[in-house]
Tab-separated table of C-alpha atoms in Angstrom:
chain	number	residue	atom	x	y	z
A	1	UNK	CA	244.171	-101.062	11.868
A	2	UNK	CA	246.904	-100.131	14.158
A	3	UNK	CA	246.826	-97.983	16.901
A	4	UNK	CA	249.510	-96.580	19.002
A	5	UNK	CA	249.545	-95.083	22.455
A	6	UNK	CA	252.530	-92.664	23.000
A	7	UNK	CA	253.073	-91.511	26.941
A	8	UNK	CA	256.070	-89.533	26.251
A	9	UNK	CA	256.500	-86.115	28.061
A	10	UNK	CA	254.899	-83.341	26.483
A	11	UNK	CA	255.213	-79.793	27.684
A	12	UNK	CA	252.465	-78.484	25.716
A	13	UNK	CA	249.694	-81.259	27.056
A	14	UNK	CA	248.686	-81.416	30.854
A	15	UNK	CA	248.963	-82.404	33.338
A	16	UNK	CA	252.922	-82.339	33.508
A	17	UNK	CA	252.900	-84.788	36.810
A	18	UNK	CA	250.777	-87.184	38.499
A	19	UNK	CA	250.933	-90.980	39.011
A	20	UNK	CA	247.813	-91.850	36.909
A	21	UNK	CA	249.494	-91.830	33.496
A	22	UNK	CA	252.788	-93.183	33.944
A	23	UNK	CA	252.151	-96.236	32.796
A	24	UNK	CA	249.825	-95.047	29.650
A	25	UNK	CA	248.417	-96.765	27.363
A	26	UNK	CA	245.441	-98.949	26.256
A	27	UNK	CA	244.699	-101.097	29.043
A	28	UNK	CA	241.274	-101.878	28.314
A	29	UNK	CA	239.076	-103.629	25.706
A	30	UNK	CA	238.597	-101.351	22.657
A	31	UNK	CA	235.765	-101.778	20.613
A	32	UNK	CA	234.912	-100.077	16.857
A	33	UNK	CA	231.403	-99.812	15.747
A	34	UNK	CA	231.280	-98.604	11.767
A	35	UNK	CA	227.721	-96.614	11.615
A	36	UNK	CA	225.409	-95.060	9.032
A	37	UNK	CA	225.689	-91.543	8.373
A	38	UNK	CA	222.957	-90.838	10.565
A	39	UNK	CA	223.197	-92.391	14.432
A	40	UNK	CA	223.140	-91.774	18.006
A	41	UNK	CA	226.559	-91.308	19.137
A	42	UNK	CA	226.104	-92.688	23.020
A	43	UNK	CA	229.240	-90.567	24.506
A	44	UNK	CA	229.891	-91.787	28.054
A	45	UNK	CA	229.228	-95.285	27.195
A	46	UNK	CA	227.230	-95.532	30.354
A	47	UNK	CA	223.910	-95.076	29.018
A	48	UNK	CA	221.550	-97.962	28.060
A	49	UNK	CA	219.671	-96.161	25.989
A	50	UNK	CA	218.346	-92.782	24.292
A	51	UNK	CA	215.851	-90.516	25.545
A	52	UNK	CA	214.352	-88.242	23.420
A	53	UNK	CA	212.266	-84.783	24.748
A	54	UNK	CA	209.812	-83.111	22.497
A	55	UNK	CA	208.869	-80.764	24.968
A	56	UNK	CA	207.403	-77.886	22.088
A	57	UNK	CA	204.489	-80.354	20.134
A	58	UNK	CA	201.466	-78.864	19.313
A	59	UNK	CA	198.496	-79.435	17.441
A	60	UNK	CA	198.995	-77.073	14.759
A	61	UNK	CA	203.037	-78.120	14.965
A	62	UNK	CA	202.691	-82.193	14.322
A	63	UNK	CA	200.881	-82.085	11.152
């Protein structure tokens, strides 16, 4: 797999300025996970774990 970070100027993608992404790039580890069909995508990466609400279980529901 290759992967390649382009920071050239782009009219049509902000922002147009700043300092932050002058020198873009990847400049962290990377890590790909392959995963069934089916999974808990964990978005922010911050998150040790998933919670999962039921909050509308009943009696007459569960069965």
């Amino acid at each position: 797999m290759m992967v390649i970070a382009d920071n050239h100027l782009n009219n049509n993608i902000p922002p147009l300025s700043g300092d932050f992404n002058i020198n873009g790039g990847i400049y962290r580890d990377v890590w790909i996970s392959t995963t069934g069909k089916i999974h808990f995508d964990k978005l922010d990466g911050a998150e040790t774990a998933v919670y999962i609400q039921t909050p509308n279980v009943s009696e007459k529901k569960h069965r």
